[in-house]
Amino acid sequence: MTTDDNNMGRTPTLADVAGLAGVSTATVSRCLNSPDQVVERTRKKVEDAVLKLGYAPNFNARALAAKRTNTIGAIIPTMENAIFARGLQSFQEELGCSGVTLLVASSSYRTDLEEEQIRTLVSRGADGILLIGLHRDPKIYEFLKRQNVPVVVAWVFDPNAKVPTVGFDNFSAMKALADRVISMGHRRLSTITASPQDNDRASERLRGIYASMMEAGIPKTELSIVEAEYGIDEGGAALEQLLCQTVRPSVVMCGNDVLAVGAIAKAQELGLCVPDDISVTGFDDIEIAKISSPALTTVHVPHRRMGKEAAKMLINLVNAAKNQNSILIETSLVVRASLSGA
Amino acid sequence: MTTDDNNMGRTPTLADVAGLAGVSTATVSRCLNSPDQVVERTRKKVEDAVLKLGYAPNFNARALAAKRTNTIGAIIPTMENAIFARGLQSFQEELGCSGVTLLVASSSYRTDLEEEQIRTLVSRGADGILLIGLHRDPKIYEFLKRQNVPVVVAWVFDPNAKVPTVGFDNFSAMKALADRVISMGHRRLSTITASPQDNDRASERLRGIYASMMEAGIPKTELSIVEAEYGIDEGGAALEQLLCQTVRPSVVMCGNDVLAVGAIAKAQELGLCVPDDISVTGFDDIEIAKISSPALTTVHVPHRRMGKEAAKMLINLVNAAKNQNSILIETSLVVRASLSGA
DNA sequence: GTGCGCAATGCAAGCGCTTACATTGACGGC
DNA sequence: GCCGTCAATGTAAGCGCTTGCATTGCGCAC
């Protein structure tokens, strides 16, 4: 027994396998990547050697040589709530069907971090990237184009964007909800929203509320706005802030279900009855919307379908590089007990 | 203007930067990795070239040459609920402090998938790996050891395991809860749990319940068990199943808060009053535990601290390779309204 | 002025893999 | 029996980077 061909020291390489199997590295490589090019007998020898050595290919070397990673990256604002997790899960499942691995990073809603992570993903050789929302420094899109990395943007729909989008119309969805709210007699409106600054979903939804108010002839000033990060406790805190104001709003439209559930809990804690004293609405229709008490009026977003479509589109782009048309995901109003007439 | 030194075609490489800056590739590399080895004037030239070219280093090439990726991998059972997400978030934050990137994969609670993903992470050159729970094929641990990739296991505590763990004592935590439940007079017990088959957290917690029953002289048969995947709807379905049995349990101890919230919602839907007709307990103490109505009796797990400690430990292992001692994360009982006397 | 030490830089050998191209040899048609 | 064909395999040139070692040239002590 020699000292170097067996399981001593270094982790085994392609060359080790080739040596053991008595073939060239090229043949081993072919066994791994396109087995049908190799005759049965040879393949068997190679497979035995692989097993015996416990060989695992070095991904980085492979990526370097092949200039392809079969990897797609996604950057989401946060992993901490179910909203993105669910869409991402089906995104991942769909990718998996095509043998593509998903790399996830979360930006904590910070554009600087996001930018850094985009660079990281690119330099890791992601064949494509999924981003949430369109709003970001144009330089990033240039960078991506220059690096030849296709991008799909999800969670928003904009057929005129310079990158394909898979998502819903945040403006119209929220406007539809606001229309309903206003039609039920609400006039003193309020909203708890993520900062619309760097967040086009939030700003579009806000626009939706304003548009609805305008149509109903309600002055803009009738909407009180509190910004909050997404979280149950944050929703509660935001509600308290709203209640401090001179006129108490009759309804609070929350940027998502998590905020809404927090707001409801806090309202109840403060002795208010939802919806009699104050109505609350959410956005997303995640599971807690249904089990909240009172159950949450919200906008249903088919996250899974969105994730799946985004994956398909990205795979197409990676493979064929032909342009893809943006896909509109339809949302729907779900009216439940947390909303009542004013 | 020549055709190849500027921003045409290919993405720029180290050599391009070196050419533009009029230095060697080694110098450029040093500028990027240990700037203090390079004199100011040279560094400036290089930085200008980098900017001008929009150069981004090729991670794979770097990893191949340097045999280090500054990357740590984590495989969690699911991204779909907040339980792991939160621990992972602080894990990531802590890693970020040391300039380490996190790669996340989710195994959907499937051991075969997990194994595959471990191989993927290793072949991607992860410097270390975080795993949830100890229970898995010993071969995997051997593989990891052979590949020289340090591992930390979280969510469980076992000082005798062959790998360091950062977690809590699932057995004792659940036993403490069961002790409380039983001390309140409950005798007809039930539990909704993940399949304890491949899940040591679940099996330990189950053992905890049995241990408590035994101490109280309650026969094992008094515990009805329903297995369910983690999810609100699944919790509801499991509850229905429990209610079909001849004797209705007076308490249902759920494997986590998500199941518990689902069970509560379903019970209420069926016209039962919680806790008067049936008590419900959870595990984890995530945010919804507090806002559920009635609020959930559960076991508080400091997920953030666990994530942070795991990160520190893994970084130590990667750097120094000295053995680390397992860390016990203390849990605590949180008694809220969902549990009452039998 | 000479020589030494040392900081700054360059040279070039890989890292482990893929793949275009070259080589081999078995087989069948003539 | 010869040769063309083609499938199976081998050869070797990179992929873009890091890094040990060699080289350069500067400042200083003498």
XYZ file of C-alpha atoms (C1' of nucleotides) in Angstrom:
744
model
C 0.000 0.000 0.000
C 1.455 3.307 -1.068
C 0.899 6.345 1.051
C -0.716 8.678 -1.392
C -3.383 6.886 -3.316
C -5.611 6.048 -0.438
C -7.489 7.969 2.176
C -4.531 9.775 3.661
C -4.346 13.512 4.271
C -5.597 15.693 1.440
C -9.095 15.484 0.221
C -9.189 13.462 -2.969
C -9.178 15.150 -6.348
C -10.206 14.222 -9.821
C -6.656 13.162 -10.504
C -6.709 10.773 -7.567
C -9.839 9.155 -8.900
C -8.331 8.949 -12.351
C -5.215 7.341 -10.936
C -7.128 4.755 -8.976
C -9.398 3.958 -11.879
C -6.548 3.859 -14.333
C -8.013 6.407 -16.722
C -7.404 10.034 -17.557
C -8.926 12.946 -15.690
C -10.917 13.801 -18.766
C -12.681 10.486 -18.620
C -13.489 10.888 -14.956
C -14.842 14.326 -15.648
C -17.028 12.937 -18.388
C -18.285 10.181 -16.139
C -19.463 12.822 -13.752
C -20.939 15.242 -16.231
C -22.112 13.272 -19.235
C -21.984 9.601 -18.322
C -23.394 8.456 -21.667
C -20.191 9.440 -23.394
C -18.348 6.812 -21.417
C -18.605 3.098 -22.018
C -20.173 1.020 -19.262
C -17.043 -0.803 -18.189
C -14.995 2.327 -17.763
C -17.763 4.096 -15.969
C -17.990 1.309 -13.462
C -14.295 1.529 -12.678
C -14.566 5.235 -12.162
C -17.609 4.974 -9.972
C -15.849 2.447 -7.789
C -12.880 4.726 -7.419
C -15.123 7.652 -6.536
C -16.803 5.621 -3.853
C -13.626 4.188 -2.474
C -12.008 7.598 -2.205
C -15.097 9.383 -0.960
C -14.483 11.847 -3.733
C -16.543 15.013 -3.882
C -15.962 17.379 -6.787
C -14.626 20.807 -6.002
C -17.350 23.184 -6.967
C -15.121 26.200 -7.274
C -12.725 24.505 -9.615
C -15.609 23.281 -11.649
C -17.190 26.704 -11.847
C -13.903 28.233 -12.827
C -13.337 25.811 -15.633
C -16.886 25.504 -16.869
C -17.964 29.102 -16.406
C -21.309 27.990 -15.196
C -22.486 27.201 -11.727
C -26.064 26.002 -12.049
C -26.721 28.357 -9.254
C -29.167 31.166 -8.966
C -29.049 33.771 -6.261
C -31.875 35.553 -4.510
C -31.750 38.515 -2.220
C -34.725 39.090 -0.013
C -35.249 41.907 2.456
C -35.647 39.576 5.403
C -35.978 35.959 6.304
C -37.740 36.887 9.472
C -41.249 36.709 8.277
C -43.187 34.253 6.287
C -43.958 36.641 3.468
C -40.793 36.106 1.509
C -40.040 32.686 2.857
C -43.056 31.181 1.216
C -42.461 32.672 -2.203
C -38.846 31.675 -1.963
C -39.688 28.138 -1.041
C -41.576 27.539 -4.241
C -38.951 29.462 -6.144
C -36.429 27.019 -4.806
C -38.580 24.011 -5.542
C -39.001 25.071 -9.122
C -35.295 25.657 -9.504
C -34.636 22.274 -8.020
C -36.650 20.675 -10.798
C -34.068 22.001 -13.233
C -31.125 20.984 -11.142
C -30.349 24.520 -10.139
C -29.259 25.420 -6.638
C -30.503 28.478 -4.841
C -28.305 30.825 -2.888
C -30.192 33.087 -0.523
C -29.063 36.257 1.116
C -31.059 38.745 3.109
C -30.437 42.442 2.984
C -32.331 43.499 6.112
C -34.080 46.090 3.942
C -30.801 47.931 3.528
C -29.855 49.012 0.041
C -26.157 49.178 0.804
C -26.160 45.625 2.060
C -28.157 44.545 -0.919
C -25.652 46.029 -3.281
C -22.835 44.269 -1.529
C -24.688 40.991 -1.701
C -25.391 41.385 -5.368
C -21.680 41.724 -5.943
C -21.052 38.715 -3.793
C -23.522 36.615 -5.711
C -22.125 37.720 -9.026
C -18.593 37.013 -8.028
C -19.704 33.627 -6.834
C -20.824 33.029 -10.340
C -24.580 33.024 -9.927
C -26.033 32.336 -13.347
C -28.955 34.599 -12.543
C -30.375 36.688 -9.729
C -33.775 37.263 -8.210
C -34.380 40.623 -6.625
C -37.339 42.021 -4.739
C -38.685 45.344 -5.934
C -37.375 47.543 -8.704
C -36.134 50.504 -6.768
C -32.371 50.578 -6.596
C -29.372 52.452 -7.919
C -29.352 52.216 -11.724
C -25.654 51.456 -11.496
C -26.561 48.081 -10.102
C -28.562 47.195 -13.169
C -25.699 48.381 -15.333
C -23.269 46.306 -13.369
C -25.440 43.255 -13.737
C -25.879 43.783 -17.440
C -22.183 44.249 -17.886
C -21.465 41.091 -15.968
C -23.997 39.396 -18.156
C -26.065 38.142 -15.274
C -29.796 38.021 -15.972
C -32.103 39.423 -13.343
C -35.738 38.965 -12.531
C -37.513 41.272 -10.156
C -40.375 39.926 -8.115
C -43.076 41.336 -5.866
C -43.829 44.131 -8.295
C -45.225 44.232 -11.789
C -43.995 46.771 -14.266
C -44.030 45.855 -17.950
C -41.982 48.955 -18.741
C -39.100 48.235 -16.458
C -35.751 47.488 -18.074
C -35.744 44.106 -16.382
C -38.535 41.535 -16.448
C -40.798 41.517 -13.422
C -43.033 38.872 -11.901
C -45.407 40.312 -9.440
C -48.526 42.145 -8.686
C -49.678 45.683 -9.025
C -49.114 47.063 -5.571
C -50.825 50.301 -6.439
C -54.041 48.765 -7.720
C -54.171 46.098 -5.055
C -53.984 48.612 -2.275
C -56.302 50.989 -4.068
C -58.905 48.258 -4.328
C -58.643 47.662 -0.617
C -58.849 51.382 0.104
C -61.865 51.669 -2.188
C -63.577 49.042 -0.122
C -62.611 50.657 3.136
C -63.857 54.041 2.002
C -67.039 52.605 0.569
C -67.785 51.302 4.020
C -67.843 54.813 5.289
C -64.358 55.317 6.667
C -63.028 58.843 6.418
C -60.409 59.142 9.129
C -57.822 56.855 7.604
C -54.410 55.802 8.773
C -51.681 53.503 7.620
C -48.726 51.737 9.113
C -46.170 51.251 6.401
C -42.575 50.418 5.794
C -40.569 53.470 4.897
C -41.572 54.220 1.290
C -38.152 55.747 0.770
C -36.306 52.776 -0.704
C -39.248 50.465 -0.975
C -41.341 50.674 -4.083
C -43.903 48.181 -2.833
C -44.603 50.445 0.113
C -44.648 53.642 -1.906
C -46.938 52.168 -4.537
C -49.353 50.977 -1.911
C -49.353 54.394 -0.330
C -50.114 55.915 -3.715
C -52.967 53.465 -4.004
C -54.514 54.741 -0.810
C -54.138 58.349 -1.895
C -55.643 57.620 -5.290
C -58.671 56.053 -3.694
C -59.073 58.962 -1.311
C -58.829 61.421 -4.122
C -61.549 59.654 -6.069
C -63.744 59.759 -3.009
C -62.992 63.406 -2.519
C -61.225 62.906 0.767
C -58.365 65.339 1.323
C -54.908 63.841 1.588
C -54.534 65.224 5.075
C -57.099 62.768 6.364
C -54.522 60.001 6.181
C -52.135 59.670 9.092
C -49.013 57.729 8.379
C -46.703 55.936 10.726
C -43.605 54.201 9.467
C -42.528 50.967 11.061
C -40.297 48.063 10.369
C -42.081 44.833 9.691
C -42.762 42.970 12.892
C -45.553 42.219 15.293
C -44.182 44.372 18.068
C -43.449 47.175 15.632
C -47.047 47.066 14.475
C -48.212 47.408 18.051
C -45.907 50.331 18.726
C -47.043 52.041 15.545
C -50.655 51.681 16.549
C -49.963 53.347 19.879
C -48.402 56.220 18.001
C -51.479 56.558 15.834
C -53.736 56.656 18.846
C -51.783 59.539 20.324
C -52.972 61.822 17.590
C -55.819 64.233 18.197
C -58.356 62.499 15.989
C -58.442 58.787 16.331
C -58.546 57.072 12.918
C -61.457 54.742 12.271
C -59.312 52.357 10.298
C -55.665 51.475 10.108
C -54.424 49.977 6.887
C -51.236 48.062 7.507
C -48.436 47.407 5.058
C -48.621 43.714 5.764
C -50.361 41.111 7.847
C -47.661 40.941 10.452
C -47.998 44.617 11.257
C -51.763 44.250 11.227
C -51.793 41.398 13.677
C -49.524 43.382 15.954
C -51.814 46.375 15.683
C -54.874 44.307 16.513
C -53.210 42.778 19.546
C -52.113 46.149 20.808
C -55.529 47.690 20.233
C -57.138 44.933 22.231
C -54.549 45.301 24.932
C -55.508 48.959 25.156
C -59.118 48.030 25.589
C -60.280 48.840 22.111
C -62.547 46.534 20.237
C -61.601 45.562 16.693
C -63.400 46.328 14.454
C -66.037 48.232 16.441
C -63.681 50.870 17.795
C -61.146 50.617 15.038
C -60.886 48.557 11.869
C -57.617 46.994 10.783
C -56.480 45.673 7.408
C -53.387 43.794 6.332
C -51.637 42.750 3.164
C -50.387 39.375 1.895
C -52.891 36.976 3.402
C -50.453 34.747 5.170
C -51.719 32.064 7.510
C -52.000 34.205 10.606
C -54.477 36.429 8.793
C -57.015 33.647 8.979
C -56.461 32.695 12.585
C -56.136 36.166 13.954
C -59.138 37.200 15.981
C -60.883 38.958 14.553
C -59.754 37.440 11.277
C -57.916 39.882 9.115
C -59.224 41.706 6.080
C -56.334 41.703 3.687
C -55.117 41.393 0.128
C -54.412 37.876 -0.976
C -51.128 37.446 -2.804
C -50.389 34.081 -4.441
C -46.803 33.990 -3.259
C -46.191 30.453 -4.349
C -47.253 31.075 -7.882
C -45.146 34.174 -7.992
C -42.103 32.267 -6.815
C -42.663 29.552 -9.334
C -43.114 31.897 -12.258
C -40.054 33.843 -11.277
C -38.012 30.659 -11.230
C -39.203 29.601 -14.658
C -38.449 32.978 -16.085
C -34.991 33.113 -14.624
C -34.180 29.667 -15.915
C -35.300 30.675 -19.366
C -33.143 33.741 -19.252
C -30.144 31.779 -18.120
C -30.582 29.190 -20.828
C -31.747 31.071 -23.831
C -31.061 34.669 -22.969
C -34.124 35.663 -24.902
C -36.105 38.464 -23.392
C -38.969 37.547 -21.173
C -42.171 39.480 -20.719
C -43.171 40.567 -17.279
C -45.863 38.486 -15.644
C -48.739 39.916 -13.724
C -49.822 37.969 -10.670
C -53.406 38.728 -9.760
C -54.249 39.605 -6.199
C -57.662 39.569 -4.590
C -59.430 41.232 -1.736
C -60.195 39.055 1.264
C -62.700 40.689 3.522
C -62.853 39.291 7.008
C -64.040 40.437 10.398
C -61.345 42.985 11.203
C -62.993 45.502 8.909
C -66.430 46.902 9.567
C -68.347 50.021 8.603
C -67.279 53.277 10.174
C -7.928 52.956 -28.398
C -7.264 49.279 -28.580
C -10.184 46.893 -28.535
C -9.332 44.711 -25.605
C -8.176 46.781 -22.698
C -11.356 48.627 -22.118
C -14.889 47.656 -21.294
C -15.489 45.477 -24.292
C -16.867 41.980 -24.138
C -15.471 39.774 -21.403
C -15.819 40.690 -17.812
C -12.571 42.163 -16.568
C -10.034 40.027 -14.755
C -7.185 40.642 -12.406
C -4.845 40.683 -15.347
C -6.860 43.435 -17.019
C -6.594 45.545 -13.916
C -2.893 44.841 -13.680
C -2.431 45.829 -17.292
C -4.294 49.081 -16.920
C -2.518 49.965 -13.718
C 0.853 48.977 -15.095
C 1.675 46.541 -12.320
C 1.749 42.784 -11.915
C -1.234 40.658 -11.018
C 0.406 39.853 -7.721
C 0.370 43.489 -6.752
C -3.263 43.871 -7.670
C -4.089 40.805 -5.657
C -2.266 42.237 -2.685
C -4.045 45.552 -3.047
C -7.287 43.678 -2.724
C -6.358 41.344 0.083
C -3.729 43.066 2.185
C -3.562 46.691 1.098
C -0.956 47.609 3.690
C 1.649 45.612 1.845
C 1.346 47.970 -1.058
C 2.659 51.493 -1.146
C 0.116 54.293 -1.356
C 0.941 55.455 -4.871
C 0.650 51.991 -6.369
C -2.521 51.246 -4.491
C -4.096 54.381 -5.893
C -3.285 53.376 -9.457
C -4.756 49.973 -8.887
C -7.892 51.302 -7.277
C -8.426 53.624 -10.212
C -8.068 50.752 -12.619
C -10.497 48.635 -10.617
C -13.054 51.400 -10.690
C -12.549 52.189 -14.334
C -12.959 48.586 -15.341
C -15.781 47.827 -12.944
C -13.727 44.891 -11.837
C -15.236 42.337 -9.487
C -13.038 39.489 -8.294
C -14.004 36.000 -9.310
C -14.906 34.245 -6.130
C -14.427 30.769 -7.495
C -10.968 31.447 -8.732
C -10.091 33.027 -5.453
C -11.445 30.111 -3.482
C -9.579 27.683 -5.660
C -6.293 29.457 -5.227
C -6.633 30.443 -1.597
C -8.388 27.342 -0.339
C -10.604 29.422 1.836
C -13.953 30.963 1.116
C -14.873 32.975 4.190
C -18.168 31.269 3.853
C -20.118 29.238 6.303
C -23.059 27.096 5.375
C -26.199 26.350 7.315
C -28.875 23.813 6.617
C -32.187 24.336 8.302
C -35.238 22.123 8.087
C -37.430 24.869 6.695
C -37.474 28.541 5.974
C -41.195 28.593 6.216
C -41.591 29.460 9.797
C -40.049 32.002 12.048
C -38.500 29.466 14.365
C -35.333 28.916 12.447
C -35.364 32.191 10.628
C -34.827 34.157 13.765
C -31.942 32.084 15.056
C -30.407 32.169 11.636
C -30.714 35.901 11.382
C -28.551 36.481 14.415
C -26.257 33.708 13.281
C -25.775 35.616 10.085
C -25.312 38.929 11.821
C -22.610 37.518 14.005
C -20.864 35.960 11.038
C -21.090 39.248 9.212
C -19.097 40.889 12.006
C -16.213 38.628 11.090
C -16.573 39.155 7.392
C -17.983 35.723 6.819
C -20.810 35.083 4.392
C -23.636 32.724 5.147
C -24.997 30.209 2.693
C -28.402 28.862 3.612
C -30.133 25.774 2.369
C -33.304 24.184 3.611
C -33.838 20.472 3.706
C -37.622 20.391 4.096
C -37.069 18.044 7.041
C -35.784 15.381 4.658
C -32.606 13.611 5.604
C -31.768 12.643 2.057
C -32.017 16.223 0.914
C -29.978 17.337 3.853
C -27.219 14.947 2.979
C -27.157 16.178 -0.564
C -27.004 19.754 0.595
C -24.173 19.022 2.962
C -22.194 17.689 0.044
C -23.084 20.716 -1.975
C -21.945 23.070 0.725
C -18.722 21.192 1.214
C -17.938 21.131 -2.447
C -18.619 24.820 -2.564
C -15.868 25.164 -0.062
C -17.806 26.172 3.019
C -15.247 26.698 5.764
C -17.715 25.379 8.295
C -21.270 24.150 8.582
C -24.163 24.657 10.945
C -26.624 21.820 11.290
C -29.835 21.490 13.243
C -30.154 18.486 15.487
C -27.711 15.645 15.970
C -29.617 12.792 14.470
C -28.212 11.797 11.100
C -26.261 9.064 9.395
C -22.843 8.729 11.092
C -21.346 8.576 7.636
C -22.109 12.218 7.237
C -20.054 13.127 10.259
C -17.250 10.973 8.938
C -17.457 12.621 5.572
C -17.305 16.040 7.159
C -14.369 15.115 9.320
C -12.552 13.690 6.374
C -13.169 16.796 4.350
C -11.899 18.739 7.307
C -14.983 20.868 7.584
C -15.886 21.823 11.143
C -19.492 21.433 12.185
C -21.610 22.890 14.914
C -24.984 21.468 15.748
C -27.643 23.777 17.097
C -31.073 23.422 18.660
C -29.929 20.607 20.868
C -27.459 20.337 23.726
C -25.394 17.251 24.179
C -21.964 17.595 25.752
C -21.167 14.004 24.840
C -21.796 14.304 21.135
C -18.814 13.948 18.835
C -19.464 17.429 17.510
C -19.950 20.576 19.560
C -23.544 21.594 20.151
C -25.172 24.897 20.972
C -28.662 24.465 22.153
C -31.047 23.600 24.836
C -32.079 20.460 26.581
C -35.213 19.498 24.702
C -35.946 16.718 27.131
C -35.782 18.812 30.283
C -37.523 21.773 28.736
C -40.501 19.714 27.711
C -40.460 17.782 30.947
C -40.654 21.015 32.897
C -43.659 22.041 30.862
C -45.281 18.654 31.334
C -44.585 18.811 35.061
C -46.470 22.062 35.191
C -49.319 20.724 33.111
C -49.667 17.646 35.261
C -49.366 19.618 38.471
C -52.402 21.540 37.315
C -54.380 18.365 37.388
C -54.286 17.207 33.777
C -54.336 13.469 33.299
C -55.688 12.893 29.808
C -52.731 14.224 27.864
C -52.080 14.546 24.170
C -49.386 15.897 21.940
C -49.033 17.058 18.379
C -45.488 16.486 17.316
C -43.250 16.291 14.316
C -42.379 12.727 13.484
C -39.818 11.742 16.123
C -38.307 9.356 13.615
C -35.536 11.520 12.202
C -35.962 14.430 14.536
C -34.159 14.315 17.813
C -35.721 17.524 19.074
C -39.143 15.944 18.692
C -38.162 12.612 20.184
C -36.444 14.227 23.152
C -39.463 16.354 23.865
C -41.663 13.315 23.701
C -39.379 11.569 26.162
C -39.732 14.583 28.393
C -43.472 14.205 28.494
C -43.240 10.511 29.243
C -40.717 11.102 32.004
C -42.986 13.591 33.648
C -45.953 11.236 33.392
C -43.980 8.440 34.876
C -42.978 10.541 37.863
C -46.615 11.414 38.389
C -47.608 7.797 38.104
C -49.615 8.323 34.968
C -49.500 5.338 32.596
C -47.931 5.944 29.219
C -51.161 5.033 27.521
C -52.771 8.221 28.755
C -50.875 10.200 26.135
C -52.364 10.314 22.656
C -49.976 11.285 19.942
C -50.629 12.773 16.545
C -47.816 13.467 14.158
C -47.985 16.527 11.951
C -45.740 18.646 9.859
C -45.119 22.091 11.204
C -47.744 24.523 10.047
C -50.823 26.300 11.231
C -53.197 24.285 9.109
C -51.461 21.070 10.036
C -51.907 21.914 13.703
C -55.600 22.387 13.111
C -55.946 19.117 11.277
C -54.054 17.294 13.989
C -56.346 18.695 16.623
C -59.366 17.398 14.784
C -57.774 14.005 14.744
C -57.236 14.147 18.481
C -60.827 15.047 19.061
C -62.015 11.991 17.168
C -60.657 9.730 19.826
C -62.954 8.244 22.411
C -61.667 10.190 25.388
C -61.111 13.821 24.701
C -57.742 14.983 26.086
C -57.828 17.848 28.568
C -54.630 19.291 27.220
C -52.728 19.178 23.957
C -49.040 19.860 24.117
C -47.789 20.976 20.731
C -44.331 20.550 19.308
C -44.125 24.226 18.550
C -46.042 27.460 18.696
C -47.167 27.323 15.115
C -48.918 24.015 15.629
C -50.366 25.305 18.866
C -51.821 28.394 17.304
C -53.358 26.269 14.601
C -54.793 23.939 17.196
C -56.289 26.800 19.160
C -57.874 28.299 16.081
C -59.355 24.970 15.070
C -60.646 24.270 18.573
C -62.380 27.604 18.625
C -63.753 26.998 15.189
C -65.243 23.773 16.497
C -66.897 25.635 19.311
C -64.534 24.625 22.055
C -63.286 27.129 24.541
C -59.557 27.298 25.192
C -58.531 26.696 27.900
C -61.819 25.829 29.595
C -62.647 22.905 27.338
C -59.128 22.106 26.353
C -55.752 23.552 27.245
C -53.058 24.072 24.624
C -49.314 24.561 24.969
C -46.632 25.418 22.472
C -42.865 25.528 22.245
C -40.418 28.265 21.188
C -42.210 31.397 22.313
C -42.200 33.182 19.006
C -44.121 36.403 18.625
C -47.474 34.881 17.777
C -47.453 33.104 21.136
C -47.980 36.431 22.825
C -50.678 37.723 20.539
C -52.604 34.533 20.171
C -55.865 34.594 22.035
C -55.789 33.131 24.480
C -52.068 33.824 24.768
C -50.000 30.706 24.528
C -48.332 28.846 27.359
C -45.024 27.776 25.923
C -41.327 27.257 26.453
C -39.226 30.283 25.773
C -36.156 29.600 23.669
C -33.603 32.389 23.241
C -33.127 31.769 19.548
C -31.051 34.831 18.964
C -28.546 33.991 21.602
C -28.345 30.474 20.298
C -27.638 31.722 16.785
C -25.021 34.109 18.002
C -23.205 31.557 20.104
C -23.253 29.068 17.285
C -21.687 31.614 14.991
C -18.930 32.425 17.434
C -18.180 28.791 17.965
C -18.042 28.011 14.293
C -15.742 30.932 13.617
C -13.437 29.747 16.352
C -13.374 26.284 14.895
C -12.633 27.583 11.442
C -9.824 29.777 12.653
C -8.133 27.849 15.358
C -9.435 24.345 14.922
C -9.277 23.882 18.662
C -12.116 21.909 20.108
C -15.038 23.815 21.454
C -17.219 22.840 24.361
C -20.922 22.536 23.834
C -22.965 25.441 25.106
C -26.206 25.063 26.981
C -28.848 27.641 26.221
C -31.314 27.949 29.063
C -35.004 27.836 28.301
C -37.809 28.974 30.541
C -41.445 28.238 31.047
C -43.866 30.934 30.001
C -47.283 30.326 31.423
C -50.063 32.217 29.711
C -53.803 31.895 29.386
C -54.000 28.903 27.078
C -53.299 26.577 29.962
C -55.647 26.191 32.902
C -56.352 23.567 35.520
C -58.083 20.406 34.392
C 31.565 55.555 -2.573
C 30.332 50.898 -1.272
C 27.629 47.434 0.591
C 23.853 45.906 3.362
C 19.085 45.345 4.757
C 14.613 45.672 3.845
C 10.281 47.104 1.908
C 7.902 46.937 -2.525
C 7.100 44.467 -6.464
C 7.406 40.867 -10.060
C 7.655 35.983 -11.562
C 5.591 31.814 -12.128
C 3.765 27.674 -10.229
C -0.018 25.883 -9.063
C -5.370 25.341 -7.078
C -8.970 21.173 -9.315
C -11.535 21.103 -12.929
C -13.494 21.229 -18.175
C -13.053 20.734 -22.957
C -11.201 21.411 -27.793
C -8.528 18.706 -30.227
C -5.569 14.633 -31.010
C -5.135 9.804 -30.781
C -6.454 5.120 -30.702
C -8.486 1.050 -32.207
C -12.506 -1.764 -33.550
C -15.515 -2.554 -37.244
C -17.525 -2.817 -41.777
C -17.538 -2.004 -46.810
C -15.148 -2.608 -50.776
C -6.698 -7.014 -46.720
C -6.997 -1.955 -46.667
C -8.825 2.081 -45.266
C -12.327 5.250 -43.763
C -15.411 6.039 -39.897
C -16.604 6.834 -35.577
C -17.002 6.037 -30.738
C -14.030 5.987 -26.647
C -10.332 7.890 -24.471
C -6.194 10.712 -23.730
C -3.520 15.203 -23.937
C -2.891 19.529 -22.434
C -4.276 24.259 -22.331
C -6.402 27.096 -19.811
C -10.268 29.234 -16.169
C -8.801 33.761 -12.633
C -6.721 33.928 -8.736
C -2.992 33.494 -4.578
C 1.530 33.141 -2.804
C 6.417 31.477 -2.020
C 10.371 33.038 -3.652
C 13.320 36.002 -6.521
C 14.341 40.496 -7.811
C 14.684 45.351 -7.520
C 16.071 49.615 -5.740
C 16.148 52.678 -2.023
C 18.177 54.623 2.348
C 21.518 54.198 5.499
C 25.935 53.240 8.100
C 30.451 52.976 7.393
